[in-house]
mmCIF file with all atom_site columns, C-alpha atoms in Angstrom:
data_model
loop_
_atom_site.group_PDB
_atom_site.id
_atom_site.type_symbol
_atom_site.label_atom_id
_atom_site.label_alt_id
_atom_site.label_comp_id
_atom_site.label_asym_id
_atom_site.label_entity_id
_atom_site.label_seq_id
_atom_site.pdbx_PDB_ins_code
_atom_site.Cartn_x
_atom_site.Cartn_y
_atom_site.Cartn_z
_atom_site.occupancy
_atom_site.B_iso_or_equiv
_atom_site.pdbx_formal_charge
_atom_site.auth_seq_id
_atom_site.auth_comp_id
_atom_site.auth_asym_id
_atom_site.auth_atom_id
_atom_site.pdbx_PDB_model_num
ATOM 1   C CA . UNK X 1 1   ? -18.515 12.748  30.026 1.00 55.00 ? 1   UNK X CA 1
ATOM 2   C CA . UNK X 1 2   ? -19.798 9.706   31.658 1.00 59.00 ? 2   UNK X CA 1
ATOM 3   C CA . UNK X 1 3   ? -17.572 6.303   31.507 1.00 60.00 ? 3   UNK X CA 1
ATOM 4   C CA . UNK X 1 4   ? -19.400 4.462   28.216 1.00 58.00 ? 4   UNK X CA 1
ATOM 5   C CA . UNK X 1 5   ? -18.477 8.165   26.494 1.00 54.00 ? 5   UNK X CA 1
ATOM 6   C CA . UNK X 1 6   ? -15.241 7.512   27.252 1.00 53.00 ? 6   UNK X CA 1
ATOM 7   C CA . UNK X 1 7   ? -14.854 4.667   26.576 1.00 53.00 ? 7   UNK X CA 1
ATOM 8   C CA . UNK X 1 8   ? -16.335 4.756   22.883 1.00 51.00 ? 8   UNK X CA 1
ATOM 9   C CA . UNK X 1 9   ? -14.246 8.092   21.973 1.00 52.00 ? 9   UNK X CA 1
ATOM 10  C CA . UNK X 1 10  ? -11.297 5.769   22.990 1.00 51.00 ? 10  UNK X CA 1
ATOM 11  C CA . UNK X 1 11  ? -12.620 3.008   20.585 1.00 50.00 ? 11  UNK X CA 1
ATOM 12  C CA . UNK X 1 12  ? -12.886 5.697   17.501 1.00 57.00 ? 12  UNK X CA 1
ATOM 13  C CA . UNK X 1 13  ? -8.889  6.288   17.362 1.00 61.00 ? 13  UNK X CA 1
ATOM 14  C CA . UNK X 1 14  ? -8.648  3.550   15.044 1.00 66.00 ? 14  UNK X CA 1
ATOM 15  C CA . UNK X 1 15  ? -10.798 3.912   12.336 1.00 79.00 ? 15  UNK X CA 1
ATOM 16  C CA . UNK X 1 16  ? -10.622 0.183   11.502 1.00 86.00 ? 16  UNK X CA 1
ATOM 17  C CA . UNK X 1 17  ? -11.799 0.172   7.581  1.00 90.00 ? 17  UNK X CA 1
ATOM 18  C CA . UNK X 1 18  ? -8.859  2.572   7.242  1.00 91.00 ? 18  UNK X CA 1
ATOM 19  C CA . UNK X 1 19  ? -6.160  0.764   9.428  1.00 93.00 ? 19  UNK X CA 1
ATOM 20  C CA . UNK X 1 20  ? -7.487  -2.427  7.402  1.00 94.00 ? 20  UNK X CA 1
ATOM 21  C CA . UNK X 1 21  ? -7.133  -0.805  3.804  1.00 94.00 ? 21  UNK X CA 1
ATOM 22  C CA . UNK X 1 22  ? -3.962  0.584   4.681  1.00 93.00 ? 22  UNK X CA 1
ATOM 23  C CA . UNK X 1 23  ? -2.406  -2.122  5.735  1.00 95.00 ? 23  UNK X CA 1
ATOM 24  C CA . UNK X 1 24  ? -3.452  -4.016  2.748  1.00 95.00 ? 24  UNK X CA 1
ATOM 25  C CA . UNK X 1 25  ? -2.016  -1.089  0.501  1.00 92.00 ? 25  UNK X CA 1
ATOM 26  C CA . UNK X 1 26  ? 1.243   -1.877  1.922  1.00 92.00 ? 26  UNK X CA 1
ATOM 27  C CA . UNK X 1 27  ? 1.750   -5.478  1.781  1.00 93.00 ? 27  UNK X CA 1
ATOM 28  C CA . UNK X 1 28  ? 0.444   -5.339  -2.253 1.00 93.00 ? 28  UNK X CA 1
ATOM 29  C CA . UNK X 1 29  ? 3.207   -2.293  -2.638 1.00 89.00 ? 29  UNK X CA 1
ATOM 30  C CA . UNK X 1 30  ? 5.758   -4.226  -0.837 1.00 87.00 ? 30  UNK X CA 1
ATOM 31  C CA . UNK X 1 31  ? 4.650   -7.981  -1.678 1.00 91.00 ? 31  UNK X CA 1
ATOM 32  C CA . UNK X 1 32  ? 4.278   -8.724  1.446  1.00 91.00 ? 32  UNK X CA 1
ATOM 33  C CA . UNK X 1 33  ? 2.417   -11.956 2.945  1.00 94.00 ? 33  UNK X CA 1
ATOM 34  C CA . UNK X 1 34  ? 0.641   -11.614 6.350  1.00 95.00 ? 34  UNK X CA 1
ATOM 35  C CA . UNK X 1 35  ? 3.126   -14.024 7.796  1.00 94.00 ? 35  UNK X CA 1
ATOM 36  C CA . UNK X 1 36  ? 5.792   -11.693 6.625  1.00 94.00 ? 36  UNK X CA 1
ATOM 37  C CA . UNK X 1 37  ? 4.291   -8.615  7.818  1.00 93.00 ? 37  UNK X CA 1
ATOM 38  C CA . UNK X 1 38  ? 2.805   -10.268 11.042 1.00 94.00 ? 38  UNK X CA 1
ATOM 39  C CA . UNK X 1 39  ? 6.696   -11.935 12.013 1.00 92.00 ? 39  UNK X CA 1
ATOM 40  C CA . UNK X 1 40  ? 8.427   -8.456  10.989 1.00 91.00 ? 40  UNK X CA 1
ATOM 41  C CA . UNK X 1 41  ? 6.752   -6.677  13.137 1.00 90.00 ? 41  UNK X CA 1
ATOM 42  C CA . UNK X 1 42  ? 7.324   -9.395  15.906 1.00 91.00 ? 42  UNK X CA 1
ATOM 43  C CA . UNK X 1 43  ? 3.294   -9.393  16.021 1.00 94.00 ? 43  UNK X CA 1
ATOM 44  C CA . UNK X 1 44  ? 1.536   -12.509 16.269 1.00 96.00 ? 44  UNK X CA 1
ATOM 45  C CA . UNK X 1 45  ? 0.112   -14.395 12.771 1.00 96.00 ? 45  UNK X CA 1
ATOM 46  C CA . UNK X 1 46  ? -3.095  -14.729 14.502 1.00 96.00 ? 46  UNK X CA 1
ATOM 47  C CA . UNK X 1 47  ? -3.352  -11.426 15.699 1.00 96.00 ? 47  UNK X CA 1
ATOM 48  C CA . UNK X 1 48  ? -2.488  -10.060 12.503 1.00 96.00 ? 48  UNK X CA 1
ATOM 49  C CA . UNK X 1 49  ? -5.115  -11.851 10.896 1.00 96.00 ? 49  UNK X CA 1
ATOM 50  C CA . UNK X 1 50  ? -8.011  -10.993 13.482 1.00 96.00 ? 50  UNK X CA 1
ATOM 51  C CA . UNK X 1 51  ? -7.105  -7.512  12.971 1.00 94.00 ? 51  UNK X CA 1
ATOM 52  C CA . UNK X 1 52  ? -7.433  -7.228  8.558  1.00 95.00 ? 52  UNK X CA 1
ATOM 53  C CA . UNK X 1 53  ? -10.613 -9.259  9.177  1.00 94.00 ? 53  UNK X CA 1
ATOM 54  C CA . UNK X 1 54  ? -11.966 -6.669  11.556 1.00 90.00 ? 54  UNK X CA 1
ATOM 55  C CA . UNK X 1 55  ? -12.004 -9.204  14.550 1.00 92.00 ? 55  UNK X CA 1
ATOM 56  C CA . UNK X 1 56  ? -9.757  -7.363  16.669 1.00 91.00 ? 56  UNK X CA 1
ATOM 57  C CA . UNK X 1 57  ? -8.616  -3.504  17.512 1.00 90.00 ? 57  UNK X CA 1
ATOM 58  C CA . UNK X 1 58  ? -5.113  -3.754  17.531 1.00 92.00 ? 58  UNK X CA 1
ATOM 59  C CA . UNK X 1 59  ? -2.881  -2.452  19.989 1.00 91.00 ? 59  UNK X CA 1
ATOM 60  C CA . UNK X 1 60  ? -1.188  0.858   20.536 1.00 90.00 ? 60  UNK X CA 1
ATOM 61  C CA . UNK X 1 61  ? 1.914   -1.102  20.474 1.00 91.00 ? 61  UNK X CA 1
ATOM 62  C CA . UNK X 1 62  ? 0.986   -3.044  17.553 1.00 93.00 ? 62  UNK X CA 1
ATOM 63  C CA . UNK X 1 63  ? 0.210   0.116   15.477 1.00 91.00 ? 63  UNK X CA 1
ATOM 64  C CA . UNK X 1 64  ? 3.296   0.979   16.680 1.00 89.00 ? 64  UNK X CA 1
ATOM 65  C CA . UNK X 1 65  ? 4.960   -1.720  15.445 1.00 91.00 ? 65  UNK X CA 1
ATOM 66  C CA . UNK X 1 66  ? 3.007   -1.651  11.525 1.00 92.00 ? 66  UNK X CA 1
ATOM 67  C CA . UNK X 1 67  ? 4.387   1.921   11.220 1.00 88.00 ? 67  UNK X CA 1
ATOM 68  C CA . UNK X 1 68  ? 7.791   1.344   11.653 1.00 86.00 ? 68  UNK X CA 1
ATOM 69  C CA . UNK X 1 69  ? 7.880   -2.020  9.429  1.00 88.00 ? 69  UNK X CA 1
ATOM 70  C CA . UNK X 1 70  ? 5.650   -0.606  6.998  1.00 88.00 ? 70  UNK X CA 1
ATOM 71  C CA . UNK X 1 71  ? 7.688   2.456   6.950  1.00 84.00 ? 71  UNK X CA 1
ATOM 72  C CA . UNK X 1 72  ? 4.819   5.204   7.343  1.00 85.00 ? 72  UNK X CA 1
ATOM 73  C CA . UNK X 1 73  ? 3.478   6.669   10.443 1.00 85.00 ? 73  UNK X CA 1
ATOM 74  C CA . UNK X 1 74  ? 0.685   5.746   12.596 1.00 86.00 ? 74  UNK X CA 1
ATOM 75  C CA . UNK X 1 75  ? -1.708  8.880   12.253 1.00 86.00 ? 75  UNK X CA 1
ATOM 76  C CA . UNK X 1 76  ? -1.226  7.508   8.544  1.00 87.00 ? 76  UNK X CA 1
ATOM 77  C CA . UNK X 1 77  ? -2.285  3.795   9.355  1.00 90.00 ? 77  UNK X CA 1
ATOM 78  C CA . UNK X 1 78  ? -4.916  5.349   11.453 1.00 89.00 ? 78  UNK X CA 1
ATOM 79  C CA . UNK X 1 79  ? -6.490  7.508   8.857  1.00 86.00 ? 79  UNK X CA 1
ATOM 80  C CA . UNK X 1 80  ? -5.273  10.790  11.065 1.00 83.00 ? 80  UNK X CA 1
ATOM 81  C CA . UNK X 1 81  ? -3.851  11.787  7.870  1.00 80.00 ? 81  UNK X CA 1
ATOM 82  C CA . UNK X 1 82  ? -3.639  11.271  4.070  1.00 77.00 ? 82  UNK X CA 1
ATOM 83  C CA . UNK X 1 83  ? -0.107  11.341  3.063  1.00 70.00 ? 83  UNK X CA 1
ATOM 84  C CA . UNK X 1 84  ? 1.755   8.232   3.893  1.00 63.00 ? 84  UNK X CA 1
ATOM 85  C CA . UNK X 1 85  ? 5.472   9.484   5.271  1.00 61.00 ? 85  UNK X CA 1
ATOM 86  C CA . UNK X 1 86  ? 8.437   7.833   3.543  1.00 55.00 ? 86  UNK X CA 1
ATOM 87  C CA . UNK X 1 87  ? 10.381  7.142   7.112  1.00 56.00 ? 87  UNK X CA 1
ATOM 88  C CA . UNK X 1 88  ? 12.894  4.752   5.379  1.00 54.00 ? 88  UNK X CA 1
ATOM 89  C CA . UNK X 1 89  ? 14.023  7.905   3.510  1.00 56.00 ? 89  UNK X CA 1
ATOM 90  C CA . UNK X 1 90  ? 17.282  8.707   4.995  1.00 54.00 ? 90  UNK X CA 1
ATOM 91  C CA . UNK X 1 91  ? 16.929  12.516  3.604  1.00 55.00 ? 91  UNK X CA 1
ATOM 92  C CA . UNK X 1 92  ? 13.400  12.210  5.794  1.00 59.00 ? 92  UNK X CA 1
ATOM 93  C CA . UNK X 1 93  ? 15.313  11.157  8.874  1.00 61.00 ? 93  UNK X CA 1
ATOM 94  C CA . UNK X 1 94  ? 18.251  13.604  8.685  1.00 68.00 ? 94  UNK X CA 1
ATOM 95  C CA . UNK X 1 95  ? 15.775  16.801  8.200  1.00 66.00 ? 95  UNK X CA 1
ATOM 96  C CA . UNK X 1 96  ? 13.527  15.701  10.829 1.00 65.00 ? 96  UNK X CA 1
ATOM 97  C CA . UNK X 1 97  ? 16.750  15.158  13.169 1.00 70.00 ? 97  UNK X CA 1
ATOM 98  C CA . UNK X 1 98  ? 17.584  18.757  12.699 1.00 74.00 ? 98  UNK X CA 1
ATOM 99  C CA . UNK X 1 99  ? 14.213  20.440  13.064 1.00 70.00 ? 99  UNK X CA 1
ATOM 100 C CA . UNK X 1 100 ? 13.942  18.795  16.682 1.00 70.00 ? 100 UNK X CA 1
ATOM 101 C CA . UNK X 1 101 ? 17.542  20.055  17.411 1.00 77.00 ? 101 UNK X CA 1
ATOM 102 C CA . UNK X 1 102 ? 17.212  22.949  16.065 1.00 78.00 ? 102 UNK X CA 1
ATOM 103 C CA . UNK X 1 103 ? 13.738  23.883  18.336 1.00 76.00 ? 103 UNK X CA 1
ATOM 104 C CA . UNK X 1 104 ? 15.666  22.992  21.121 1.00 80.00 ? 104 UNK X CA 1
ATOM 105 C CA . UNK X 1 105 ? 18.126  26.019  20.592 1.00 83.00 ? 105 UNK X CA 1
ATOM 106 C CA . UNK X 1 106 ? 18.326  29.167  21.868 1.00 89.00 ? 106 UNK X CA 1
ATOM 107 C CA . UNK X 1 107 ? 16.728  32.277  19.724 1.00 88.00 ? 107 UNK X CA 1
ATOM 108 C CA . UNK X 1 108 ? 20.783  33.130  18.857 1.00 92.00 ? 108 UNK X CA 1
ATOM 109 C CA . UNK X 1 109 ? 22.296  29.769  18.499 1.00 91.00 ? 109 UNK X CA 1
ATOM 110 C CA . UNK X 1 110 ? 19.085  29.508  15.991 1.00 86.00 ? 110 UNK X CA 1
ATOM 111 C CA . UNK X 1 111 ? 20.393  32.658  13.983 1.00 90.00 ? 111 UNK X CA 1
ATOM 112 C CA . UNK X 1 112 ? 23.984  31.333  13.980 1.00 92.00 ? 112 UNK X CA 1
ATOM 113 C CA . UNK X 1 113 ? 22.785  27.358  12.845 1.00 89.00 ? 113 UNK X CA 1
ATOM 114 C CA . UNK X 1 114 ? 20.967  29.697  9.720  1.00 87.00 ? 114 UNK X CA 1
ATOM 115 C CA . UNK X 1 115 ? 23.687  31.650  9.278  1.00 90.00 ? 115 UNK X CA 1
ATOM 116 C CA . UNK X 1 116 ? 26.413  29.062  8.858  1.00 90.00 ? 116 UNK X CA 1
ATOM 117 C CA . UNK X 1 117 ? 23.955  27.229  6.251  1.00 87.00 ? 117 UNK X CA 1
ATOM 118 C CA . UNK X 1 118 ? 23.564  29.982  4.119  1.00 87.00 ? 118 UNK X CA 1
ATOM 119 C CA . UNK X 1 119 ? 27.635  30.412  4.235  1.00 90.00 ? 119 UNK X CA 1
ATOM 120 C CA . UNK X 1 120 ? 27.653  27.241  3.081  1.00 89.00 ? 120 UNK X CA 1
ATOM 121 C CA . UNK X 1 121 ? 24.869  27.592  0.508  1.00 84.00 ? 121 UNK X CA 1
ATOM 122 C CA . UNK X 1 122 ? 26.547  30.623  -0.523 1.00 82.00 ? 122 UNK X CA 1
ATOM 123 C CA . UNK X 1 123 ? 23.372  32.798  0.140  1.00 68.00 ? 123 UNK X CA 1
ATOM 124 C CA . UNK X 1 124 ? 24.354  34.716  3.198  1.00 59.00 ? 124 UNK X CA 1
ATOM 125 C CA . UNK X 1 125 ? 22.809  37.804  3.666  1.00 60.00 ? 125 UNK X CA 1
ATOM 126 C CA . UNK X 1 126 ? 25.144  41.122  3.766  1.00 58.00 ? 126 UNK X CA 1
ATOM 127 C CA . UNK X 1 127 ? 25.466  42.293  7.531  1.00 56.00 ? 127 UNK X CA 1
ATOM 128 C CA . UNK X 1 128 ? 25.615  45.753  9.260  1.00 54.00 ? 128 UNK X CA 1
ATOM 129 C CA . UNK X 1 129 ? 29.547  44.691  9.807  1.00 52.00 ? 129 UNK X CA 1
ATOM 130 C CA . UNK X 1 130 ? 30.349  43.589  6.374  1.00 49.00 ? 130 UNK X CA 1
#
């Protein structure tokens, strides 16, 4: 892949139309003004701007920035996907702390995480031992 290749596949990871419209979907759910969004997300007003009229790819940092004020993720603002995450939800937060723990345990720590939740669910399954 020669250099100008490159270069454009880098350019088509933000799907600007999308980033635009989602951004806009936000600020109408959330009443939010472009100053408001722009100094939330400790973004420049002018930058802001450029970028809803199409004047300006924004950042990876910037994106970064939308998602976390806007509350979704950035695959989301970038049209990666079509669900918008609720990352404000605190249940959302708490079951996405324990799946990353819980991948980073051992095959028999796993076992005894799920066992101890079912005990405590009342659903444990009957063992060889009783």
């Amino acid at each position: 892949m020669d250099k100008g290749a490159k270069k454009q596949k880098r350019a088509e990871a933000v799907d600007q139309k999308i980033f635009v419209e989602r951004i806009m979907e936000f600020m109408k759910k959330d009443s939010l003004s472009k100053a408001q969004l722009a100094d939330a997300a400790d973004i420049s007003r002018s930058a802001l701007t450029q970028f809803l009229k199409n004047e300006r790819k924004p950042s990876a940092d910037a994106v970064v920035k939308l998602a976390l004020v806007l509350g979704t993720s950035t695959d989301y603002l970038l049209g990666k996907v079509n669900l918008a995450e609720d990352l404000t939800s605190p249940q959302n937060y708490k079951v996405k702390e324990l799946v990353s723990l819980f991948t980073e345990l051992a095959d028999s720590d796993q076992e005894r995480v799920l066992k101890m939740i079912r005990d405590m669910k009342g659903t444990a399954k009957p063992t060889m031992d009783g």
